[in-house]
Amino acid sequence: MSATPLPGLLGAVAPVLDNYGYLAVAGLILVENFGVPAPGETILVAASVYAGTGRLSIVAVGVIAVLAAIVGNCIGYVIGYFGGHALVLRYGRYVFLTRERLEKAERFFERRGGLVVVVARFFEGLRQAAGIIAGTA
């Protein structure tokens, strides 16, 4: 007897979960959280559905997801801290990020950085870039 396939877009990540399981959850969430566009949310939802059917452990999925997100954000912060400023000064003009705007962002982060990082967790795009931005600023 075969398992019921996942509906809609979740079906696209089912083969990844079937082949790699917890490693897929950890890897995709980790890379998504240090700035690489990856289907971290999608794999987390699919892994949760798998846990509901008994194919994965929900506790393991949760712990792995939290740890991967923390490590990914730390990697993003380190990337921003050690290379972000130089990259912004060199290539920022291509995305309308000038030296003046960077200085303004740094002043803002000095005052409200913690709040920005917490709020960014709830917005797609900002979540991926929050660690790098925090490290740069």
Coordinates of C-alpha atoms in Angstrom, one line a residue:
M1 CA 0.0 0.0 0.0
S2 CA 1.5 3.3 -1.0
A3 CA 1.2 6.6 0.9
T4 CA -1.2 9.3 -0.4
P5 CA 0.7 11.9 -2.3
L6 CA 0.9 15.4 -1.0
P7 CA -1.5 17.9 -2.5
G8 CA -0.6 20.8 -4.8
L9 CA 2.8 22.4 -4.5
L10 CA 3.7 20.2 -1.5
G11 CA 3.9 17.3 -3.9
A12 CA 6.9 19.0 -5.6
V13 CA 9.0 18.7 -2.4
A14 CA 7.8 15.2 -1.5
P15 CA 10.6 13.4 -3.4
V16 CA 13.1 15.5 -1.5
L17 CA 11.6 14.5 1.8
D18 CA 11.3 10.9 0.7
N19 CA 15.0 10.8 -0.2
Y20 CA 16.6 13.0 2.5
G21 CA 14.0 13.4 5.3
Y22 CA 15.4 15.4 8.2
L23 CA 18.5 16.4 6.3
A24 CA 16.3 18.2 3.7
V25 CA 14.5 20.1 6.4
A26 CA 17.7 21.1 8.0
G27 CA 19.5 22.0 4.8
L28 CA 16.7 24.0 3.1
I29 CA 15.8 26.0 6.3
L30 CA 19.5 26.7 7.0
V31 CA 20.2 28.1 3.5
E32 CA 17.0 30.0 3.4
N33 CA 17.9 31.7 6.7
F34 CA 21.3 32.9 5.6
G35 CA 20.0 34.6 2.5
V36 CA 19.6 32.0 -0.3
P37 CA 16.1 31.8 -1.8
A38 CA 15.1 28.3 -0.9
P39 CA 11.7 26.6 -0.2
G40 CA 12.3 26.4 3.6
E41 CA 8.8 27.2 4.6
T42 CA 7.4 24.7 2.0
I43 CA 9.7 21.9 3.2
L44 CA 8.7 22.7 6.8
V45 CA 4.9 22.4 6.0
A46 CA 5.5 19.3 4.0
A47 CA 7.6 17.7 6.8
S48 CA 4.8 18.6 9.2
V49 CA 2.3 16.8 7.0
Y50 CA 4.7 13.8 6.8
A51 CA 4.9 13.9 10.6
G52 CA 1.1 13.8 10.8
T53 CA 1.1 10.7 8.8
G54 CA 3.8 9.0 10.9
R55 CA 6.6 9.2 8.3
L56 CA 8.6 11.7 10.4
S57 CA 8.7 12.7 14.1
I58 CA 7.0 16.1 14.7
V59 CA 9.4 16.8 17.6
A60 CA 12.4 16.1 15.5
V61 CA 11.1 18.3 12.7
G62 CA 10.5 21.1 15.1
V63 CA 13.9 20.9 16.8
I64 CA 15.8 20.5 13.6
A65 CA 13.9 23.5 12.0
V66 CA 14.6 25.8 15.0
L67 CA 18.3 24.8 15.1
A68 CA 18.7 25.2 11.4
A69 CA 17.1 28.6 11.4
I70 CA 19.3 29.8 14.3
V71 CA 22.5 28.5 12.6
G72 CA 21.4 30.0 9.2
N73 CA 20.8 33.4 10.8
C74 CA 24.2 33.2 12.5
I75 CA 25.9 32.4 9.2
G76 CA 24.1 35.3 7.6
Y77 CA 25.2 37.6 10.4
V78 CA 28.8 36.5 10.0
I79 CA 28.6 37.0 6.2
G80 CA 27.3 40.5 6.7
Y81 CA 29.7 41.4 9.5
F82 CA 32.8 40.4 7.7
G83 CA 31.9 41.2 4.1
G84 CA 28.7 43.0 3.9
H85 CA 29.9 46.6 4.3
A86 CA 32.5 46.1 1.5
L87 CA 30.0 44.5 -0.8
V88 CA 27.5 47.3 -0.3
L89 CA 30.1 49.9 -1.0
R90 CA 31.2 48.1 -4.1
Y91 CA 27.9 46.8 -5.6
G92 CA 25.3 48.7 -3.7
R93 CA 24.8 51.3 -6.4
Y94 CA 23.2 48.6 -8.6
V95 CA 20.4 48.1 -6.1
F96 CA 20.2 51.9 -5.2
L97 CA 22.0 51.4 -1.9
T98 CA 24.4 54.3 -1.6
R99 CA 27.0 55.1 1.1
E100 CA 24.5 57.6 2.6
R101 CA 21.7 55.1 2.8
L102 CA 24.0 52.5 4.3
E103 CA 25.0 55.0 7.0
K104 CA 21.4 55.9 7.7
A105 CA 20.5 52.1 8.0
E106 CA 23.4 51.6 10.4
R107 CA 22.2 54.5 12.6
F108 CA 18.7 53.0 12.5
F109 CA 20.0 49.6 13.4
E110 CA 21.9 51.0 16.4
R111 CA 18.6 52.3 17.8
R112 CA 16.1 49.6 16.7
G113 CA 18.1 46.6 15.4
G114 CA 16.7 44.0 17.7
L115 CA 13.1 44.9 16.9
V116 CA 13.9 44.9 13.2
V117 CA 15.3 41.4 13.3
V118 CA 12.3 40.1 15.3
V119 CA 9.8 41.7 13.0
A120 CA 11.6 40.6 9.9
R121 CA 11.0 37.0 10.8
F122 CA 7.3 37.5 9.8
F123 CA 8.0 39.0 6.3
E124 CA 9.1 36.9 3.4
G125 CA 12.3 38.3 1.9
L126 CA 13.2 40.2 5.0
R127 CA 13.5 37.0 6.9
Q128 CA 16.1 35.7 4.5
A129 CA 18.1 38.9 4.5
A130 CA 17.8 39.9 8.2
G131 CA 21.0 38.2 9.4
I132 CA 23.1 39.7 6.6
I133 CA 21.6 43.1 7.1
A134 CA 22.1 43.0 10.8
G135 CA 25.7 41.9 10.3
T136 CA 26.4 44.6 7.8
A137 CA 24.8 47.4 9.9

